[in-house]
C-alpha positions as a Markdown table, in Angstrom:
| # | Residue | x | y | z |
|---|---|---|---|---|
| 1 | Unk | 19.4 | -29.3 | -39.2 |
| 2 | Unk | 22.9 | -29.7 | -40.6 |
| 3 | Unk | 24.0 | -28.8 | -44.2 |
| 4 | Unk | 25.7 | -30.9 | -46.1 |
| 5 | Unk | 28.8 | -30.2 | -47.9 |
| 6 | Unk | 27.0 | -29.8 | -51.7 |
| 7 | Unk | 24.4 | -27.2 | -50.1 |
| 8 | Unk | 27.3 | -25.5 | -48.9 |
| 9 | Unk | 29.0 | -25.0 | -52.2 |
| 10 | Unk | 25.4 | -23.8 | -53.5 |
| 11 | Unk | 25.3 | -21.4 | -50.9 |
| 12 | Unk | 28.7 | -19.9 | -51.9 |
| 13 | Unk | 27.7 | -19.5 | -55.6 |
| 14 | Unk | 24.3 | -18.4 | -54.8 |
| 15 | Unk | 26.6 | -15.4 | -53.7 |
| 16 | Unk | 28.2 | -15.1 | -56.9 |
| 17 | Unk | 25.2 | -14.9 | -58.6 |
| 18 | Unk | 22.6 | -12.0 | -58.6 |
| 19 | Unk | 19.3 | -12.2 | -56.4 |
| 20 | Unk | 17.3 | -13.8 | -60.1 |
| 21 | Unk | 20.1 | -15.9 | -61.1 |
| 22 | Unk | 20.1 | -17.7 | -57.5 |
| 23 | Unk | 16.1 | -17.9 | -58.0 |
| 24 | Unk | 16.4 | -19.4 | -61.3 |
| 25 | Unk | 19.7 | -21.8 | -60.3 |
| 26 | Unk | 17.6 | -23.1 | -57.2 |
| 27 | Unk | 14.9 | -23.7 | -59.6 |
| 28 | Unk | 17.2 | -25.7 | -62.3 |
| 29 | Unk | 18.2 | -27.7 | -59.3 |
| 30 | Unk | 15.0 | -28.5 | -58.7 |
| 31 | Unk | 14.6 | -30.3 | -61.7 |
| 32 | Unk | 12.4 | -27.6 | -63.1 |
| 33 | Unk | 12.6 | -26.6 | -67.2 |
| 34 | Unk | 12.7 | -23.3 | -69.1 |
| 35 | Unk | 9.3 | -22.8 | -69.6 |
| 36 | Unk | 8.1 | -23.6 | -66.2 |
| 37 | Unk | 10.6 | -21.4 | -64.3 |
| 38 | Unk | 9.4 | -18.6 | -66.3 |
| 39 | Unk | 5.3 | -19.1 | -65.8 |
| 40 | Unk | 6.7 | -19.6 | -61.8 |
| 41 | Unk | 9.0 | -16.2 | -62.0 |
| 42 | Unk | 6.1 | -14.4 | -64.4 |
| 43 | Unk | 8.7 | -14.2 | -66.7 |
| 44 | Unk | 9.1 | -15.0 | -71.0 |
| 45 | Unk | 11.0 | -18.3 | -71.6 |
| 46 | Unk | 13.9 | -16.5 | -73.4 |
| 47 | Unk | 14.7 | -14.5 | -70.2 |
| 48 | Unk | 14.8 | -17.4 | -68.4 |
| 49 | Unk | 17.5 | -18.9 | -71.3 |
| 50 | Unk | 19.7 | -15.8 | -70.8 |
| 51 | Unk | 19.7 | -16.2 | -67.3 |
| 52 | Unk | 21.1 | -19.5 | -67.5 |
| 53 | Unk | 23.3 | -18.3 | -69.9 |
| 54 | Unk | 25.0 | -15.8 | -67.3 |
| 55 | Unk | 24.8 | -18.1 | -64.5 |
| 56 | Unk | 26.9 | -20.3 | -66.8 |
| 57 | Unk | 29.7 | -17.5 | -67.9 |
| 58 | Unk | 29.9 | -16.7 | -64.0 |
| 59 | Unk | 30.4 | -20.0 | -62.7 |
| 60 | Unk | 32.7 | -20.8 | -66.1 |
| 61 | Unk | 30.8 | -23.3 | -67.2 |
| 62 | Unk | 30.6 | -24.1 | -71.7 |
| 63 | Unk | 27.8 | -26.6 | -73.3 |
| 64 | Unk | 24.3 | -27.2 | -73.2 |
| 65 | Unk | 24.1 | -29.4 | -70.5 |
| 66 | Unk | 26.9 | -28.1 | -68.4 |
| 67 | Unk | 25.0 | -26.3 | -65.8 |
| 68 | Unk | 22.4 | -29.6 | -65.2 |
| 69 | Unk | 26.2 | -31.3 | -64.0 |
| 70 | Unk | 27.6 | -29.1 | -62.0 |
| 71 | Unk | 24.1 | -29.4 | -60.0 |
| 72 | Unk | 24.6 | -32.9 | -59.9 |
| 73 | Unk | 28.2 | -32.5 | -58.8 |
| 74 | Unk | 27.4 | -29.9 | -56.4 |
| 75 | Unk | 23.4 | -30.3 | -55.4 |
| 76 | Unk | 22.5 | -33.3 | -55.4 |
């Protein structure tokens, strides 16, 4: 199966990110909210909010809904 090019830039940030923050990216991507990623991850809800919140400062990324377009740019 070939990857296309917007998996391929996921790939190279999922090694930017730590092991949880690529679990927790994949699972934004997926469409997936706060609260469920953490009952899927057996996690609390405000972990799950920091996590995003580091995955954001690592890939540079500022606002609320910043990290739900770069997936679209880059996912999707």
């Amino acid at each position: 199966m070939r990857k296309s090019k917007p998996i391929r830039v996921l790939d190279k940030t999922l090694l930017r990110l730590s092991r949880r923050e690529g679990e927790v990216l994949i699972k934004v991507a997926e469409g997936k909210k706060n609260q469920r990623i953490a009952e899927e991850l057996f996690l609390s809800k405000r972990t799950i909010e920091n996590t995003r919140s580091r995955i954001c400062n690592k890939l540079d990324l500022k606002g609320r809904g910043a990290l739900e377009e770069w997936i679209k740019r880059n996912y999707k």
